[in-house]
């Protein structure tokens, strides 16, 4: 008995996929992923139509999916994040139904509870045996953690593993186990390693980003949370990475031994663990080659599922153990609501990912962003899209200093004690308006809803409208 | 936020446990387990009654459970195996309803599909953090794999982890993860290490056992299955262990590189891996200290869940990849049906455990047993209880030689070629009857059904009757 089938087409046939069903993909191969396009082309060639695609994220390498939408092969889209090229098409309204945006935590919760039913999951696996025990930790297309693929594997009616590195049974590192896998397909290549390992982890030289990072690190120090046992998450954006770098200096200087760093893991966080800043990394997704190498060899670098990371239906999550998270924003409004779904022109160019989840969970949620970008103000009266509610956001750090959610008087006092420059959110908005002029909110907004953004409880948090 | 509660009683209260519900336990602490008795005593003290206990196995250290049955605290029992002292009480009929016997594979399948609903799982964990990430690999009461506890943790409405070794969050080796855990209780000790690590793995000196083992090893060699990539499971009984020892000699001499050994893992299988006979161990349960030590330090020693091991609803299992399994029997009949539930007097003193599962899956299922024990014949017209159907059993090996299921003419020919002494099952029965006299089947059998034995598909395979 083997689950090996000779082609993606054969796997599709055997899976029983029919028009009208829902299929899923994960995004661990990021901008280098070949699998989604290969599977969708085979499906289109077979004449299957009217599918819903549930992909944990979509990148511009997935632009061929837009043609499948135009041709009616795909009529529903559910995702947690899309990159700019895809977003522009979705904002133009190519899909008849609204896109459903979830968070990285809500997605596995909805899959596990059956609210989001997946008929067939097509899961890229950098290494697999012929029974479907598989991992992302090694292989020519290694991507590290498979955290976002685990719920799909466990709860889809049929699970197809697609690999370019078939190894003898049993695979030693079993991130997904055979008891959940129906078919295994060997292909020449599941992805382009250069695209899998994105270049997002370069440290910035931009003086504005460095200034923001310095304020952010000082604010973390001032918060009282930076002590032995400290836990931390940050993104791979420039200011976030630079903030981690300043934080590292403080931790090493003061001899602070943190507990863990969480999330999408970068090589920089690996360095912090290796230099003693953290005991462990809890990794739902690897952002770069150094992270991939680390999770493959260092048992302190722990692979976790998306449910374990931040699922709202989980009994508890790693996110709930977070002290501080540093996140980005495209817009923020005077009520501290954050937009990471659309740009200031209203075009979709992102998504929550884990933003909303960890913001809701961490003891201190800090947004780092320059006050304006390309003459567009960060701070507005009302964000074009609420991605993360203001009630989850504690601090905004810009190049001017810190701005504190009025609900966090405790932090305000600490920051003043530490002589950090403190600005009221309205003051900050005035400064930004003075620099950029009053922005026209949603300049080309149409009337049709092109996307619904779900909050962590599954309710609709906001709607995104067509851009005309 | 922490899930730590101050006592087992507090965990029971918070879990919402009420009379009439179903609770579960795992058996990885084997004869040394303190947890089941502690929990049951607390439950009894709280006045909760009419519970169903689903325990993956019960040992004689759990005799206090019999009093809870007599007192009406427990009115239903579901398990995969019970030791002799418990079995004698159950055979006497102390429980009003029949005991439900499952296999080690069916149990997690029924739990996962909801056929066997667990309200509260009480799971002993040799090491845990305060959020319930836990493992059996280390700690003063280390037991190795937690394979039989995983389905309980994932599917029980409430999961309580009981540990005597609380470590800082996050635990590195996460066999069960926090997303499934509701409460954590720290107690002084979860078990007696001497009882956890049973003495079953001593190599026998008994010449009958050694003779059986020698025939078994030769039959495996003759089967054609012993080649590179060979996979193997055996129990911890004397003849099984000795067979593994002879097999090891053959494999080393011939330079055969096996793939994996599976199952309850003994130190002897660890030695076989370390000496190059197998690449990997797939471990659902550790039988001795050497196995516990190995799973804690050697990544080739892979912990697997009971569903992954042998669940009939799994997409595939490790058991299905088995070439040869060597198993024991208390009785075997002329149709090759095997009894491992009762002794020849009809008293319950065992259970399938994984016997039925691996017998159904392996390419060659071999039973090793002496032709008579204490003047009772192994081979009978009809076993007192069918634990494993004859259709799953290929070969019986006794001190007289090999006996082949008539369906396996291929094996019969091979064994003859290899000049193994071959006996028909009826011939063997005649020899046994000549030695022991014709046994009285079920001498003291009453009319009341005290246990139902479920087959892997959930149907009733056989019934066990009260012993008067």
Short mmCIF file of C-alpha atoms in Angstrom, two decimals, chain B residues 6-467:
data_model
loop_
_atom_site.label_atom_id
_atom_site.label_comp_id
_atom_site.label_asym_id
_atom_site.label_seq_id
_atom_site.Cartn_x
_atom_site.Cartn_y
_atom_site.Cartn_z
CA UNK B 6 -4.45 23.82 43.73
CA UNK B 7 -5.78 20.28 43.91
CA UNK B 8 -7.33 17.43 41.98
CA UNK B 9 -10.61 18.27 43.71
CA UNK B 10 -10.48 21.84 42.38
CA UNK B 11 -9.78 20.54 38.87
CA UNK B 12 -12.77 18.20 39.12
CA UNK B 13 -14.99 21.07 40.31
CA UNK B 14 -13.80 23.42 37.56
CA UNK B 15 -14.18 20.73 34.90
CA UNK B 16 -17.91 20.62 35.59
CA UNK B 17 -17.84 16.85 36.11
CA UNK B 18 -21.26 15.54 37.09
CA UNK B 19 -22.77 12.16 37.87
CA UNK B 20 -23.43 10.13 34.75
CA UNK B 21 -20.51 11.49 32.73
CA UNK B 22 -17.55 9.70 31.14
CA UNK B 23 -13.97 10.26 32.30
CA UNK B 24 -10.75 8.89 30.85
CA UNK B 25 -7.23 7.87 31.85
CA UNK B 26 -4.15 6.58 30.02
CA UNK B 27 -1.93 3.73 31.13
CA UNK B 28 1.58 4.96 30.38
CA UNK B 29 2.50 4.77 34.07
CA UNK B 30 1.46 1.13 33.94
CA UNK B 31 1.72 -0.72 37.26
CA UNK B 32 3.16 2.37 38.95
CA UNK B 33 0.27 4.75 38.27
CA UNK B 34 -1.01 6.81 41.20
CA UNK B 35 -3.22 9.16 39.19
CA UNK B 36 -6.30 7.05 38.50
CA UNK B 37 -6.68 6.15 42.16
CA UNK B 38 -6.12 9.73 43.33
CA UNK B 39 -8.70 11.11 40.91
CA UNK B 40 -11.24 8.39 41.63
CA UNK B 41 -10.90 8.88 45.39
CA UNK B 42 -11.46 12.64 45.02
CA UNK B 43 -14.48 12.01 42.82
CA UNK B 44 -15.92 9.52 45.31
CA UNK B 45 -15.33 11.96 48.17
CA UNK B 46 -17.23 14.63 46.25
CA UNK B 47 -20.28 12.39 45.94
CA UNK B 48 -20.20 12.11 42.14
CA UNK B 49 -21.62 8.77 40.97
CA UNK B 50 -22.65 6.69 38.00
CA UNK B 51 -19.52 7.47 35.97
CA UNK B 52 -18.18 5.61 32.99
CA UNK B 53 -14.41 5.16 33.17
CA UNK B 54 -12.61 4.86 29.84
CA UNK B 55 -9.03 3.79 30.65
CA UNK B 56 -6.68 2.69 27.90
CA UNK B 57 -5.55 -0.15 30.22
CA UNK B 58 -5.90 -1.09 33.89
CA UNK B 59 -3.33 -2.76 36.11
CA UNK B 60 -3.60 -4.36 39.51
CA UNK B 61 -2.43 -1.11 41.11
CA UNK B 62 -5.91 0.09 40.15
CA UNK B 63 -7.70 -2.42 42.37
CA UNK B 64 -9.26 0.42 44.44
CA UNK B 65 -11.35 1.11 41.33
CA UNK B 66 -13.20 -2.12 42.12
CA UNK B 67 -14.49 -0.55 45.33
CA UNK B 68 -15.73 2.47 43.38
CA UNK B 69 -17.59 0.03 41.14
CA UNK B 70 -19.11 -1.74 44.11
CA UNK B 71 -20.17 1.59 45.61
CA UNK B 72 -21.83 2.83 42.41
CA UNK B 73 -19.34 5.64 41.80
CA UNK B 74 -18.42 3.84 38.59
CA UNK B 75 -21.12 2.00 36.64
CA UNK B 76 -19.49 1.72 33.23
CA UNK B 77 -16.02 0.57 32.19
CA UNK B 78 -14.36 0.82 28.79
CA UNK B 79 -10.78 -0.32 28.32
CA UNK B 80 -8.35 -2.12 26.04
CA UNK B 81 -6.63 -4.36 28.60
CA UNK B 82 -6.91 -5.31 32.26
CA UNK B 83 -4.50 -7.29 34.39
CA UNK B 84 -5.42 -10.45 36.24
CA UNK B 85 -6.56 -9.11 39.60
CA UNK B 86 -8.94 -6.62 38.00
CA UNK B 87 -10.03 -9.25 35.50
CA UNK B 88 -10.99 -11.71 38.21
CA UNK B 89 -13.35 -9.16 39.76
CA UNK B 90 -14.87 -8.24 36.45
CA UNK B 91 -15.34 -11.91 35.60
CA UNK B 92 -17.15 -12.36 38.91
CA UNK B 93 -19.62 -9.80 37.61
CA UNK B 94 -19.20 -6.82 39.94
CA UNK B 95 -20.20 -4.38 37.19
CA UNK B 96 -23.92 -4.35 36.25
CA UNK B 97 -23.20 -3.43 32.59
CA UNK B 98 -20.75 -5.34 30.40
CA UNK B 99 -17.24 -3.95 30.21
CA UNK B 100 -16.54 -2.61 26.70
CA UNK B 101 -13.19 -3.85 25.37
CA UNK B 102 -11.69 -1.95 22.47
CA UNK B 103 -8.36 -2.31 20.71
CA UNK B 104 -5.64 0.29 21.17
CA UNK B 105 -6.43 1.49 17.65
CA UNK B 106 -10.20 1.57 17.91
CA UNK B 107 -10.12 3.55 21.14
CA UNK B 108 -8.66 6.78 19.64
CA UNK B 109 -10.75 6.32 16.49
CA UNK B 110 -13.95 6.12 18.53
CA UNK B 111 -12.85 9.09 20.63
CA UNK B 112 -12.02 11.16 17.52
CA UNK B 113 -15.28 10.37 15.74
CA UNK B 114 -17.35 11.00 18.87
CA UNK B 115 -18.63 7.43 19.16
CA UNK B 116 -16.89 7.34 22.51
CA UNK B 117 -17.41 10.77 24.03
CA UNK B 118 -15.18 11.79 26.93
CA UNK B 119 -16.39 14.55 29.20
CA UNK B 120 -13.23 14.94 31.27
CA UNK B 121 -9.80 13.40 30.62
CA UNK B 122 -7.44 13.15 33.60
CA UNK B 123 -4.00 12.70 32.10
CA UNK B 124 -0.86 11.96 34.07
CA UNK B 125 2.12 13.88 32.63
CA UNK B 126 5.66 13.29 33.87
CA UNK B 127 6.61 16.87 32.89
CA UNK B 128 4.34 19.83 32.17
CA UNK B 129 4.39 23.60 32.10
CA UNK B 130 1.61 25.54 33.77
CA UNK B 131 -0.31 25.90 30.50
CA UNK B 132 -0.37 22.16 29.92
CA UNK B 133 2.29 21.63 27.29
CA UNK B 134 3.48 18.26 28.53
CA UNK B 135 5.53 15.16 27.85
CA UNK B 136 6.37 11.77 29.26
CA UNK B 137 9.96 11.85 28.05
CA UNK B 138 11.51 13.37 31.16
CA UNK B 139 10.85 14.00 34.83
CA UNK B 140 11.13 11.84 37.94
CA UNK B 141 8.16 9.72 36.79
CA UNK B 142 9.22 9.61 33.12
CA UNK B 143 7.30 7.04 31.10
CA UNK B 144 8.39 7.89 27.55
CA UNK B 145 5.75 8.12 24.84
CA UNK B 146 2.32 9.56 25.66
CA UNK B 147 0.81 7.99 22.54
CA UNK B 148 -2.30 6.63 24.24
CA UNK B 149 -3.14 9.97 25.88
CA UNK B 150 -3.23 12.11 22.76
CA UNK B 151 -6.75 11.43 21.53
CA UNK B 152 -8.10 11.97 25.05
CA UNK B 153 -6.36 15.35 25.24
CA UNK B 154 -7.59 16.44 21.82
CA UNK B 155 -11.21 15.34 22.01
CA UNK B 156 -12.31 15.39 25.66
CA UNK B 157 -14.55 18.33 26.51
CA UNK B 158 -12.20 19.14 29.37
CA UNK B 159 -8.60 18.01 29.73
CA UNK B 160 -6.83 18.01 33.08
CA UNK B 161 -3.06 17.45 33.20
CA UNK B 162 -1.74 16.00 36.46
CA UNK B 163 2.01 16.28 36.93
CA UNK B 164 4.69 15.99 39.57
CA UNK B 165 7.24 17.96 37.57
CA UNK B 166 6.19 21.48 36.72
CA UNK B 167 8.69 23.37 34.53
CA UNK B 168 8.80 26.95 33.19
CA UNK B 169 6.71 27.79 30.13
CA UNK B 170 7.14 26.82 27.35
CA UNK B 171 8.10 23.17 27.66
CA UNK B 172 10.48 22.20 24.85
CA UNK B 173 9.24 18.65 24.22
CA UNK B 174 5.54 19.05 23.58
CA UNK B 175 3.85 15.67 23.26
CA UNK B 176 0.50 17.22 24.16
CA UNK B 177 0.08 20.94 23.56
CA UNK B 178 -1.61 23.64 25.60
CA UNK B 179 -4.29 24.33 23.01
CA UNK B 180 -6.02 21.15 24.22
CA UNK B 181 -5.55 21.57 27.98
CA UNK B 182 -7.96 23.19 30.45
CA UNK B 183 -6.35 22.67 33.87
CA UNK B 184 -3.02 21.64 35.32
CA UNK B 185 -2.59 20.11 38.79
CA UNK B 186 0.75 19.67 40.53
CA UNK B 187 0.87 16.72 42.91
CA UNK B 188 3.72 15.23 44.94
CA UNK B 189 4.04 12.14 42.80
CA UNK B 190 2.11 10.71 39.85
CA UNK B 191 3.60 7.25 40.14
CA UNK B 192 6.16 4.81 41.42
CA UNK B 193 9.03 4.63 38.92
CA UNK B 194 9.58 0.96 39.82
CA UNK B 195 6.06 0.17 38.70
CA UNK B 196 6.14 2.43 35.65
CA UNK B 197 9.13 0.62 34.25
CA UNK B 198 7.99 -2.94 34.32
CA UNK B 199 10.33 -5.90 34.47
CA UNK B 200 8.80 -7.56 31.43
CA UNK B 201 11.80 -7.13 29.23
CA UNK B 202 14.08 -9.71 30.77
CA UNK B 203 15.30 -12.26 28.31
CA UNK B 204 14.00 -15.74 29.14
CA UNK B 205 16.19 -18.75 29.99
CA UNK B 206 13.36 -21.27 29.75
CA UNK B 207 14.40 -23.80 27.04
CA UNK B 208 10.84 -24.04 25.64
CA UNK B 209 10.68 -20.28 25.12
CA UNK B 210 14.11 -20.30 23.51
CA UNK B 211 13.15 -23.12 21.19
CA UNK B 212 9.97 -21.29 20.14
CA UNK B 213 12.02 -18.15 19.58
CA UNK B 214 14.53 -19.97 17.41
CA UNK B 215 11.74 -21.39 15.21
CA UNK B 216 10.10 -17.95 15.07
CA UNK B 217 13.28 -16.25 13.91
CA UNK B 218 13.90 -18.92 11.29
CA UNK B 219 10.31 -18.64 10.06
CA UNK B 220 10.72 -14.88 9.68
CA UNK B 221 13.91 -15.48 7.72
CA UNK B 222 12.12 -18.07 5.59
CA UNK B 223 9.12 -15.81 4.93
CA UNK B 224 11.04 -13.69 2.43
CA UNK B 225 10.14 -10.54 4.33
CA UNK B 226 13.48 -10.21 6.13
CA UNK B 227 15.38 -7.91 3.80
CA UNK B 228 16.50 -4.29 3.69
CA UNK B 229 13.60 -2.10 4.73
CA UNK B 230 12.20 -4.78 7.05
CA UNK B 231 9.72 -3.57 9.69
CA UNK B 232 8.86 -5.40 12.85
CA UNK B 233 6.80 -5.40 16.01
CA UNK B 234 6.98 -7.72 18.96
CA UNK B 235 5.68 -7.77 22.48
CA UNK B 236 7.56 -7.82 25.75
CA UNK B 237 6.83 -11.46 26.58
CA UNK B 238 9.66 -13.92 26.98
CA UNK B 239 9.38 -15.85 23.71
CA UNK B 240 8.77 -12.63 21.75
CA UNK B 241 11.86 -11.01 23.19
CA UNK B 242 13.95 -14.08 22.57
CA UNK B 243 12.68 -14.16 18.98
CA UNK B 244 13.84 -10.56 18.57
CA UNK B 245 17.22 -11.58 19.94
CA UNK B 246 17.65 -14.39 17.41
CA UNK B 247 16.36 -12.07 14.68
CA UNK B 248 18.99 -9.52 15.63
CA UNK B 249 21.74 -12.09 15.19
CA UNK B 250 20.45 -13.01 11.73
CA UNK B 251 20.10 -9.37 10.67
CA UNK B 252 23.59 -8.45 11.83
CA UNK B 253 25.13 -11.53 10.27
CA UNK B 254 23.41 -10.90 6.94
CA UNK B 255 23.86 -7.12 7.09
CA UNK B 256 20.13 -6.50 6.75
CA UNK B 257 19.19 -2.88 7.42
CA UNK B 258 15.56 -2.74 8.61
CA UNK B 259 13.34 0.27 8.40
CA UNK B 260 11.59 0.51 11.76
CA UNK B 261 10.39 -1.35 14.81
CA UNK B 262 6.97 -0.39 16.08
CA UNK B 263 4.76 -0.58 19.08
CA UNK B 264 5.37 -0.85 22.71
CA UNK B 265 9.12 -0.33 22.63
CA UNK B 266 11.54 -2.25 24.83
CA UNK B 267 15.19 -1.65 25.51
CA UNK B 268 15.87 -4.63 23.34
CA UNK B 269 14.39 -2.87 20.29
CA UNK B 270 16.42 0.21 21.23
CA UNK B 271 19.55 -1.96 21.14
CA UNK B 272 18.52 -3.32 17.76
CA UNK B 273 18.19 0.22 16.39
CA UNK B 274 21.46 1.31 17.94
CA UNK B 275 23.25 -1.70 16.49
CA UNK B 276 21.93 -0.88 13.02
CA UNK B 277 19.10 -3.40 12.62
CA UNK B 278 16.54 -0.59 12.29
CA UNK B 279 16.73 3.02 11.21
CA UNK B 280 13.85 4.19 13.41
CA UNK B 281 11.58 3.25 16.27
CA UNK B 282 7.94 4.32 16.12
CA UNK B 283 6.82 4.38 19.72
CA UNK B 284 3.29 4.52 21.07
CA UNK B 285 4.36 3.27 24.52
CA UNK B 286 7.64 2.60 26.33
CA UNK B 287 7.99 -0.65 28.23
CA UNK B 288 11.21 -0.04 30.12
CA UNK B 289 13.74 2.49 31.30
CA UNK B 290 16.04 2.02 28.37
CA UNK B 291 13.21 2.84 25.98
CA UNK B 292 12.31 5.92 28.06
CA UNK B 293 15.90 7.12 27.99
CA UNK B 294 16.13 6.56 24.25
CA UNK B 295 12.97 8.45 23.31
CA UNK B 296 14.19 11.38 25.38
CA UNK B 297 17.54 11.73 23.63
CA UNK B 298 17.43 10.04 20.20
CA UNK B 299 15.41 11.75 17.44
CA UNK B 300 15.29 8.45 15.52
CA UNK B 301 13.04 7.21 18.31
CA UNK B 302 9.76 8.77 17.18
CA UNK B 303 6.75 9.27 19.46
CA UNK B 304 3.47 8.50 17.68
CA UNK B 305 -0.16 8.74 18.74
CA UNK B 306 -2.39 5.68 19.13
CA UNK B 307 -4.39 6.88 16.12
CA UNK B 308 -1.22 7.03 14.05
CA UNK B 309 -0.15 3.65 15.45
CA UNK B 310 -3.22 1.67 14.54
CA UNK B 311 -6.46 3.67 14.39
CA UNK B 312 -8.90 2.03 11.96
CA UNK B 313 -10.26 5.47 10.97
CA UNK B 314 -6.78 6.87 10.29
CA UNK B 315 -5.95 7.56 6.65
CA UNK B 316 -3.05 5.16 7.22
CA UNK B 317 -1.18 3.84 10.21
CA UNK B 318 2.30 2.74 11.13
CA UNK B 319 0.83 -0.72 11.71
CA UNK B 320 -0.11 -0.92 8.04
CA UNK B 321 3.56 -0.58 7.13
CA UNK B 322 4.52 -3.61 9.23
CA UNK B 323 6.11 -6.64 7.64
CA UNK B 324 6.11 -8.97 10.61
CA UNK B 325 4.53 -8.90 14.03
CA UNK B 326 5.21 -11.50 16.73
CA UNK B 327 2.42 -11.76 19.31
CA UNK B 328 1.35 -13.94 22.22
CA UNK B 329 -1.84 -15.88 22.95
CA UNK B 330 -3.50 -17.56 25.90
CA UNK B 331 -5.55 -19.75 23.57
CA UNK B 332 -5.78 -20.34 19.86
CA UNK B 333 -8.36 -22.44 18.10
CA UNK B 334 -8.38 -24.62 15.01
CA UNK B 335 -9.67 -21.63 13.02
CA UNK B 336 -6.65 -19.59 14.13
CA UNK B 337 -8.77 -17.31 16.31
CA UNK B 338 -6.67 -16.00 19.19
CA UNK B 339 -7.70 -15.31 22.74
CA UNK B 340 -5.75 -12.78 24.78
CA UNK B 341 -8.68 -11.64 26.93
CA UNK B 342 -9.30 -14.66 29.19
CA UNK B 343 -7.36 -17.58 30.54
CA UNK B 344 -8.38 -21.15 29.94
CA UNK B 345 -10.70 -20.99 32.94
CA UNK B 346 -12.56 -18.10 31.35
CA UNK B 347 -11.31 -15.41 33.71
CA UNK B 348 -10.49 -12.05 32.17
CA UNK B 349 -6.72 -11.46 32.47
CA UNK B 350 -5.74 -9.31 29.51
CA UNK B 351 -7.23 -7.67 26.47
CA UNK B 352 -6.32 -6.97 22.92
CA UNK B 353 -4.24 -3.87 23.45
CA UNK B 354 -2.79 -3.53 19.96
CA UNK B 355 -2.91 -7.29 19.24
CA UNK B 356 -5.98 -7.23 16.98
CA UNK B 357 -4.83 -4.06 15.21
CA UNK B 358 -1.37 -5.10 14.21
CA UNK B 359 -2.49 -8.65 13.43
CA UNK B 360 -4.97 -7.18 10.94
CA UNK B 361 -2.32 -4.95 9.37
CA UNK B 362 1.01 -6.78 9.21
CA UNK B 363 2.09 -8.79 6.17
CA UNK B 364 2.81 -11.76 8.44
CA UNK B 365 1.22 -12.15 11.86
CA UNK B 366 2.94 -14.76 13.98
CA UNK B 367 1.73 -16.10 17.30
CA UNK B 368 4.40 -17.54 19.59
CA UNK B 369 3.31 -19.67 22.54
CA UNK B 370 4.07 -22.96 24.24
CA UNK B 371 1.65 -25.72 23.31
CA UNK B 372 0.57 -26.07 26.90
CA UNK B 373 0.85 -24.08 30.06
CA UNK B 374 0.14 -25.56 33.50
CA UNK B 375 -1.40 -28.59 31.81
CA UNK B 376 -3.80 -26.45 29.80
CA UNK B 377 -3.66 -26.72 26.04
CA UNK B 378 -3.00 -23.69 23.89
CA UNK B 379 -4.89 -25.09 20.90
CA UNK B 380 -8.61 -25.70 21.39
CA UNK B 381 -11.69 -26.21 19.26
CA UNK B 382 -13.05 -22.79 20.03
CA UNK B 383 -11.31 -20.12 22.08
CA UNK B 384 -13.17 -18.87 25.16
CA UNK B 385 -13.02 -15.41 23.65
CA UNK B 386 -12.12 -14.30 20.16
CA UNK B 387 -9.75 -11.37 20.64
CA UNK B 388 -8.17 -11.49 17.19
CA UNK B 389 -9.99 -13.25 14.34
CA UNK B 390 -8.24 -16.15 12.66
CA UNK B 391 -8.34 -14.32 9.35
CA UNK B 392 -5.69 -11.96 10.76
CA UNK B 393 -3.37 -14.71 11.97
CA UNK B 394 -0.89 -16.34 9.62
CA UNK B 395 1.45 -18.50 11.66
CA UNK B 396 1.57 -20.17 15.04
CA UNK B 397 4.99 -21.08 16.40
CA UNK B 398 5.24 -23.55 19.28
CA UNK B 399 8.09 -25.64 20.59
CA UNK B 400 7.09 -28.23 17.98
CA UNK B 401 7.61 -25.95 14.99
CA UNK B 402 5.36 -23.87 12.79
CA UNK B 403 1.66 -24.12 11.94
CA UNK B 404 0.36 -22.13 9.02
CA UNK B 405 -3.08 -20.67 8.36
CA UNK B 406 -4.38 -22.66 5.35
CA UNK B 407 -5.02 -19.35 3.57
CA UNK B 408 -1.25 -18.76 3.46
CA UNK B 409 -0.08 -21.51 1.11
CA UNK B 410 2.77 -19.20 0.12
CA UNK B 411 4.20 -19.29 3.62
CA UNK B 412 3.62 -23.03 3.95
CA UNK B 413 5.75 -23.66 0.88
CA UNK B 414 8.52 -21.39 2.07
CA UNK B 415 8.64 -22.99 5.49
CA UNK B 416 8.84 -26.43 3.94
CA UNK B 417 11.64 -25.29 1.65
CA UNK B 418 13.52 -24.05 4.71
CA UNK B 419 12.95 -27.43 6.36
CA UNK B 420 11.08 -26.02 9.31
CA UNK B 421 8.98 -28.61 11.15
CA UNK B 422 5.43 -27.91 9.98
CA UNK B 423 2.36 -29.12 11.84
CA UNK B 424 -1.27 -28.84 10.87
CA UNK B 425 -3.32 -27.06 13.54
CA UNK B 426 -5.40 -30.20 14.09
CA UNK B 427 -2.27 -32.32 14.54
CA UNK B 428 -1.07 -29.83 17.09
CA UNK B 429 -4.37 -30.02 18.92
CA UNK B 430 -4.11 -33.80 19.07
CA UNK B 431 -0.61 -33.62 20.52
CA UNK B 432 -1.82 -31.11 23.11
CA UNK B 433 -4.89 -33.15 23.98
CA UNK B 434 -2.71 -36.23 24.35
CA UNK B 435 -0.52 -34.35 26.81
CA UNK B 436 -3.20 -32.54 28.78
CA UNK B 437 -6.40 -34.44 28.13
CA UNK B 438 -9.40 -32.83 26.45
CA UNK B 439 -10.06 -29.59 28.24
CA UNK B 440 -13.50 -28.69 29.48
CA UNK B 441 -14.29 -25.50 27.55
CA UNK B 442 -15.47 -22.75 29.89
CA UNK B 443 -15.82 -24.99 32.93
CA UNK B 444 -17.59 -22.49 35.17
CA UNK B 445 -19.22 -20.26 32.60
CA UNK B 446 -22.33 -18.42 33.75
CA UNK B 447 -25.04 -16.96 31.56
CA UNK B 448 -24.46 -13.28 32.15
CA UNK B 449 -22.34 -11.28 29.70
CA UNK B 450 -19.69 -9.38 31.70
CA UNK B 451 -17.77 -7.95 28.75
CA UNK B 452 -18.20 -7.19 25.08
CA UNK B 453 -15.15 -7.35 22.86
CA UNK B 454 -15.33 -4.89 19.96
CA UNK B 455 -13.70 -5.64 16.65
CA UNK B 456 -11.77 -2.92 14.85
CA UNK B 457 -14.89 -1.86 12.96
CA UNK B 458 -16.79 -1.33 16.21
CA UNK B 459 -18.97 -4.43 15.83
CA UNK B 460 -19.13 -6.99 18.64
CA UNK B 461 -16.50 -9.64 17.94
CA UNK B 462 -17.24 -11.76 20.99
CA UNK B 463 -18.78 -11.73 24.47
CA UNK B 464 -17.20 -12.76 27.73
CA UNK B 465 -19.40 -14.49 30.30
CA UNK B 466 -19.41 -14.41 34.05
CA UNK B 467 -17.33 -17.09 35.77
#
